[in-house]
Coordinates of C-alpha atoms in Angstrom, one line a residue:
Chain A
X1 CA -11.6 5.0 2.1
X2 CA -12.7 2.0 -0.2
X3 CA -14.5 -0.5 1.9
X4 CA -15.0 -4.1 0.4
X5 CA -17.6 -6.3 2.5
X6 CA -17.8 -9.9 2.9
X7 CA -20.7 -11.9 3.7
X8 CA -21.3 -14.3 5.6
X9 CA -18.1 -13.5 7.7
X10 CA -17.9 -17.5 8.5
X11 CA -19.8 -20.2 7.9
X12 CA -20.4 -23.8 8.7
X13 CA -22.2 -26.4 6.4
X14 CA -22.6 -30.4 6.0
X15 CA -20.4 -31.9 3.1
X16 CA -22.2 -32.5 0.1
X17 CA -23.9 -28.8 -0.1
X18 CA -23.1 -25.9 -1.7
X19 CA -22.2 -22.7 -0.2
X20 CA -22.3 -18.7 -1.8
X21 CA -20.0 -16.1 -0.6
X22 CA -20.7 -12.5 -1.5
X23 CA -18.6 -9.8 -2.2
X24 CA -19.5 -6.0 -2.3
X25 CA -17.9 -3.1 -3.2
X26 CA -19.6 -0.3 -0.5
X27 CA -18.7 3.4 -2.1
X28 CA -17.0 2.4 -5.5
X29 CA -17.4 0.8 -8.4
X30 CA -15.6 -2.3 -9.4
X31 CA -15.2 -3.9 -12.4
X32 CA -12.8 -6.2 -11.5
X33 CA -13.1 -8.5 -8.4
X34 CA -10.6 -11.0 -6.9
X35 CA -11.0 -14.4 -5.3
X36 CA -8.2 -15.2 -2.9
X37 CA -8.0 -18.8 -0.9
X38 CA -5.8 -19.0 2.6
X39 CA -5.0 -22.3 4.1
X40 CA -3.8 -21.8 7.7
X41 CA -0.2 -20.5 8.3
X42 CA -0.1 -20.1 4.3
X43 CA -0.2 -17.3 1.9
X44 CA -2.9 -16.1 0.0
X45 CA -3.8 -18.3 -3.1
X46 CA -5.3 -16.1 -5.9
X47 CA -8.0 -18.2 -7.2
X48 CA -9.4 -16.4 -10.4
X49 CA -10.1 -12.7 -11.1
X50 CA -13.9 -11.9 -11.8
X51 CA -14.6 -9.2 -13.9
X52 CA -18.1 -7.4 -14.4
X53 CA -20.3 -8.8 -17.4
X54 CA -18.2 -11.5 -18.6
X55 CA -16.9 -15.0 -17.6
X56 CA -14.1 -15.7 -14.6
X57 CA -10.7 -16.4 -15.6
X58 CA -9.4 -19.2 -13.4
X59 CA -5.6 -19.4 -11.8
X60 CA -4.4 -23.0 -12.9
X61 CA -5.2 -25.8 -10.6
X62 CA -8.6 -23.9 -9.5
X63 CA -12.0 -26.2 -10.5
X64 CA -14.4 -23.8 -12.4
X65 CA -17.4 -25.9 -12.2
X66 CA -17.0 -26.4 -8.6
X67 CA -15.9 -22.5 -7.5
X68 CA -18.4 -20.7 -9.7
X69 CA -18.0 -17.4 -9.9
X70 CA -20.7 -14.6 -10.8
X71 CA -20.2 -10.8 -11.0
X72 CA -23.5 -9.9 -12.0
X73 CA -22.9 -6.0 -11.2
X74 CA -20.3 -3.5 -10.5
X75 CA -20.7 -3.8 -6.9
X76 CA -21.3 -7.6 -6.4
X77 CA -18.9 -10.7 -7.2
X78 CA -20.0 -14.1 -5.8
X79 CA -18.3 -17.2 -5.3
X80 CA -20.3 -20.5 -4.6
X81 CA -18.7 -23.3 -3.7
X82 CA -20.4 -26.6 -5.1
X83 CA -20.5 -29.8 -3.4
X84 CA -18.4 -29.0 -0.2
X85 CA -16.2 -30.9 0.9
X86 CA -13.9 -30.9 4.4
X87 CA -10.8 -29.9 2.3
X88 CA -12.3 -26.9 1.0
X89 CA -12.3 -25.8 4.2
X90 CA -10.9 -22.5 4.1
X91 CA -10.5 -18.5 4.7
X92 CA -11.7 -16.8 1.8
X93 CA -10.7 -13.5 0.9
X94 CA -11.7 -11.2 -2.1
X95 CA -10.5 -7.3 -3.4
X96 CA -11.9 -5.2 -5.6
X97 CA -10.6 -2.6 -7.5
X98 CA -11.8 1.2 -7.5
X99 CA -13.1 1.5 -11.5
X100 CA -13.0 5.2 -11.1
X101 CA -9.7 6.0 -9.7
X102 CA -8.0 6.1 -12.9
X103 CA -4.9 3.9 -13.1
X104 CA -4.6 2.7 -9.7
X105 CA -2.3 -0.1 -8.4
X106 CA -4.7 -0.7 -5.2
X107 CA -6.7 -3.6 -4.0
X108 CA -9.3 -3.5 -1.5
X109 CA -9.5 -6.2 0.6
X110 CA -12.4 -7.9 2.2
X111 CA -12.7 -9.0 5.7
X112 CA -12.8 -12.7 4.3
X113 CA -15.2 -15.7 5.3
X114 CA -14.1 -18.8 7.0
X115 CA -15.7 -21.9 5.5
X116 CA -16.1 -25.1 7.6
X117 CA -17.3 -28.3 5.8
X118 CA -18.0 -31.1 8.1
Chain B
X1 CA 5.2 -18.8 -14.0
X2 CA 5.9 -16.4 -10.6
X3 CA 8.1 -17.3 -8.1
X4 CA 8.2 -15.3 -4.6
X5 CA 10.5 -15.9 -1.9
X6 CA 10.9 -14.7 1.6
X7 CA 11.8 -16.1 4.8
X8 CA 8.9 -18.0 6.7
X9 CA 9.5 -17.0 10.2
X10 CA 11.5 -14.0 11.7
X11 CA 11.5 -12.5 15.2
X12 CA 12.9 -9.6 16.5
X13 CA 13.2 -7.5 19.8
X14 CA 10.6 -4.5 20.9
X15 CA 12.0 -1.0 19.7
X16 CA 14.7 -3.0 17.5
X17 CA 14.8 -2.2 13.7
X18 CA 13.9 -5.8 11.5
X19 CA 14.3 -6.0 7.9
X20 CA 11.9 -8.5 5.3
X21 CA 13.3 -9.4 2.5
X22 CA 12.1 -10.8 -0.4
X23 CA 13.1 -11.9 -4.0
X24 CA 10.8 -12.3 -7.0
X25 CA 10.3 -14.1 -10.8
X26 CA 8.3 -12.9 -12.7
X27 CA 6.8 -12.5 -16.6
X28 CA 5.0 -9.3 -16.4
X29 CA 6.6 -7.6 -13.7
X30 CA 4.7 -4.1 -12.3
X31 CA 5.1 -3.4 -9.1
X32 CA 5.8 -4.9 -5.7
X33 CA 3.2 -4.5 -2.7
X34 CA 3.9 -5.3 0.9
X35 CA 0.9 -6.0 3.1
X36 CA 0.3 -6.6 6.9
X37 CA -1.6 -9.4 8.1
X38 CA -3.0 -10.2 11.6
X39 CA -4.1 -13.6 12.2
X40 CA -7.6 -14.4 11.1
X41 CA -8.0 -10.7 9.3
X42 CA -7.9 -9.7 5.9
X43 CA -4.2 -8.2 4.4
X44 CA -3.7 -4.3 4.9
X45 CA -2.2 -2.4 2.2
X46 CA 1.6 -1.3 3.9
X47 CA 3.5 -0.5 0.2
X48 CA 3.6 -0.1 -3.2
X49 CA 6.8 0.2 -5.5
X50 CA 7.0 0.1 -9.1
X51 CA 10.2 2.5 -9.5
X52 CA 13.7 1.5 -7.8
X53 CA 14.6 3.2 -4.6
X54 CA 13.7 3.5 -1.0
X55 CA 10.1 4.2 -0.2
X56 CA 9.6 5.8 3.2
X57 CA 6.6 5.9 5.3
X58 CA 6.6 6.8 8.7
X59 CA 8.6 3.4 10.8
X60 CA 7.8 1.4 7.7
X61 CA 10.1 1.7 4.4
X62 CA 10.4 -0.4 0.9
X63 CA 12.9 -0.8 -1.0
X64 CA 12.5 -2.3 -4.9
X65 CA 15.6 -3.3 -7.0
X66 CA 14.6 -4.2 -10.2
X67 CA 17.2 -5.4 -11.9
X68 CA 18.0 -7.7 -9.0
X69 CA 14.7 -9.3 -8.3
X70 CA 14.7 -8.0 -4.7
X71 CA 12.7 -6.2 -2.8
X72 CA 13.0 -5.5 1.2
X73 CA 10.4 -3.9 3.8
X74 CA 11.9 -2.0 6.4
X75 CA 10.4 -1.8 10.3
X76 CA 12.0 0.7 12.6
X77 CA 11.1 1.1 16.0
X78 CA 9.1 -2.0 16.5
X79 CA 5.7 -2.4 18.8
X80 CA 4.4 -5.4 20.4
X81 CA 1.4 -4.6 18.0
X82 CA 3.6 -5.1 14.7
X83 CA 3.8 -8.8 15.5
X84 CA 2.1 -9.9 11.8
X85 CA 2.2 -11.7 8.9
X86 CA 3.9 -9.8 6.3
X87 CA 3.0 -10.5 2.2
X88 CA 5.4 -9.3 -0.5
X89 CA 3.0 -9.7 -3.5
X90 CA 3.6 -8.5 -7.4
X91 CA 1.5 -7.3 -9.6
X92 CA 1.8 -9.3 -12.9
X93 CA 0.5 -8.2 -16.2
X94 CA 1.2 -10.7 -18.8
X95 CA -1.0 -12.0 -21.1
X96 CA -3.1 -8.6 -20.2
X97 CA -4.5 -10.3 -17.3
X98 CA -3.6 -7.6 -14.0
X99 CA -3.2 -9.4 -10.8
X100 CA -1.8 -9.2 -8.0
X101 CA -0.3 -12.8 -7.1
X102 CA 1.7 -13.2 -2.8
X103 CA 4.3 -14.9 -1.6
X104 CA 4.0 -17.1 1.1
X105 CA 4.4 -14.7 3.8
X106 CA 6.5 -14.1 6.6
X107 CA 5.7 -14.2 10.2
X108 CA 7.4 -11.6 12.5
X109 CA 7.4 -12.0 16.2
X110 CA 8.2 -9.3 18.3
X111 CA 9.6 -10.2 21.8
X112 CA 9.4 -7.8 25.0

């Protein structure tokens, strides 16, 4: 099956810095990529869909120049959060589409990364 | 806009039968997913229906209406192990823009 990997799986960092989150696609192509936010006990929060070669489309609400997105390949998406601060303190999730499986109504989920900002 | 709703909480009794429900708004409606999500872990893919009717899969089944907005996931024969969040999420296409957007999820707990 489509694996999506995630890395770092968590992380810790001092407020002020700025933190990158990686997204693969293992054995498929993706040209689209998802950024997902999850507060605990709360649902995921779609935060803007990344597509291959071109800019990020942002959900409403979401900071582009502070969750910069980059999905420089068909395989990679990243998110880098700028100037952390605790409230951004977070799970992260992203999912990827399979470019080759034709019309498919499937996302593939990553394992997500936990971001603490003290 | 979207609007998803379904119940927050929900609990149920082992080997019992427990049914999510969940109603939906939506521009660009196509096609309601249920996922399964254990605490700390990434959602799992349960569901997909795009078409009205009943959608059976082993103890889990989904049911679309759409028409009425409403969509339910069925669990039969419940395990300790089943004890989850579950998302009802719709894929939206307006605007061109195809993406999947969840509601706020419900948590089921299963009780011995």
């Amino acid at each position: 099956g489509a694996v999506v990997s995630q890395h770092p799986s968590w992380v810790i960092c001092k407020s002020g810095t700025s933190v990158k989150i990686e997204c693969r696609s293992l054995d498929f192509q993706a040209t689209t990529m998802f950024w997902y936010r999850q507060f605990p006990k709360q649902s995921l929060m779609l935060m803007a869909t990344s597509n291959e070669g071109s800019k990020a489309t942002y959900e409403q609400g979401v900071e582009k120049d502070k969750f910069l997105i980059n999905h420089a390949s068909l395989t990679l998406s990243t998110l880098t959060v700028t100037s952390a601060h605790p409230e951004d303190s977070s799970f992260y999730i992203c999912s990827a589409r399979d470019l080759l499986a034709g019309v498919t109504y499937e996302q593939y989920f990553g394992p997500g990364t936990r971001l603490t900002v003290t | 806009g979207q609007n998803i709703d379904q119940p927050t909480e929900m609990t149920a009794t082992e080997g019992a039968i427990v049914q999510i429900n969940c109603t939906y708004q939506t521009s660009g409606f196509n096609g309601l997913f249920w996922y399964q999500q254990h605490a700390g872990e990434a959602p799992t893919f349960l569901s997909y229906n795009v078409l009205d009717g009943l959608e059976e899969k082993g103890r889990f089944s989904s049911f679309l209406s759409r028409s009425k907005g409403y969509s339910y996931l069925l669990l039969k024969e419940l395990q300790m192990k089943d004890s989850a969040s579950y998302l009802c999420a719709v894929r939206d296409n307006m605007n061109r823009d195809d993406k999947i957007i969840f509601g706020k999820g419900t948590r089921l707990h299963i009780l011995p």
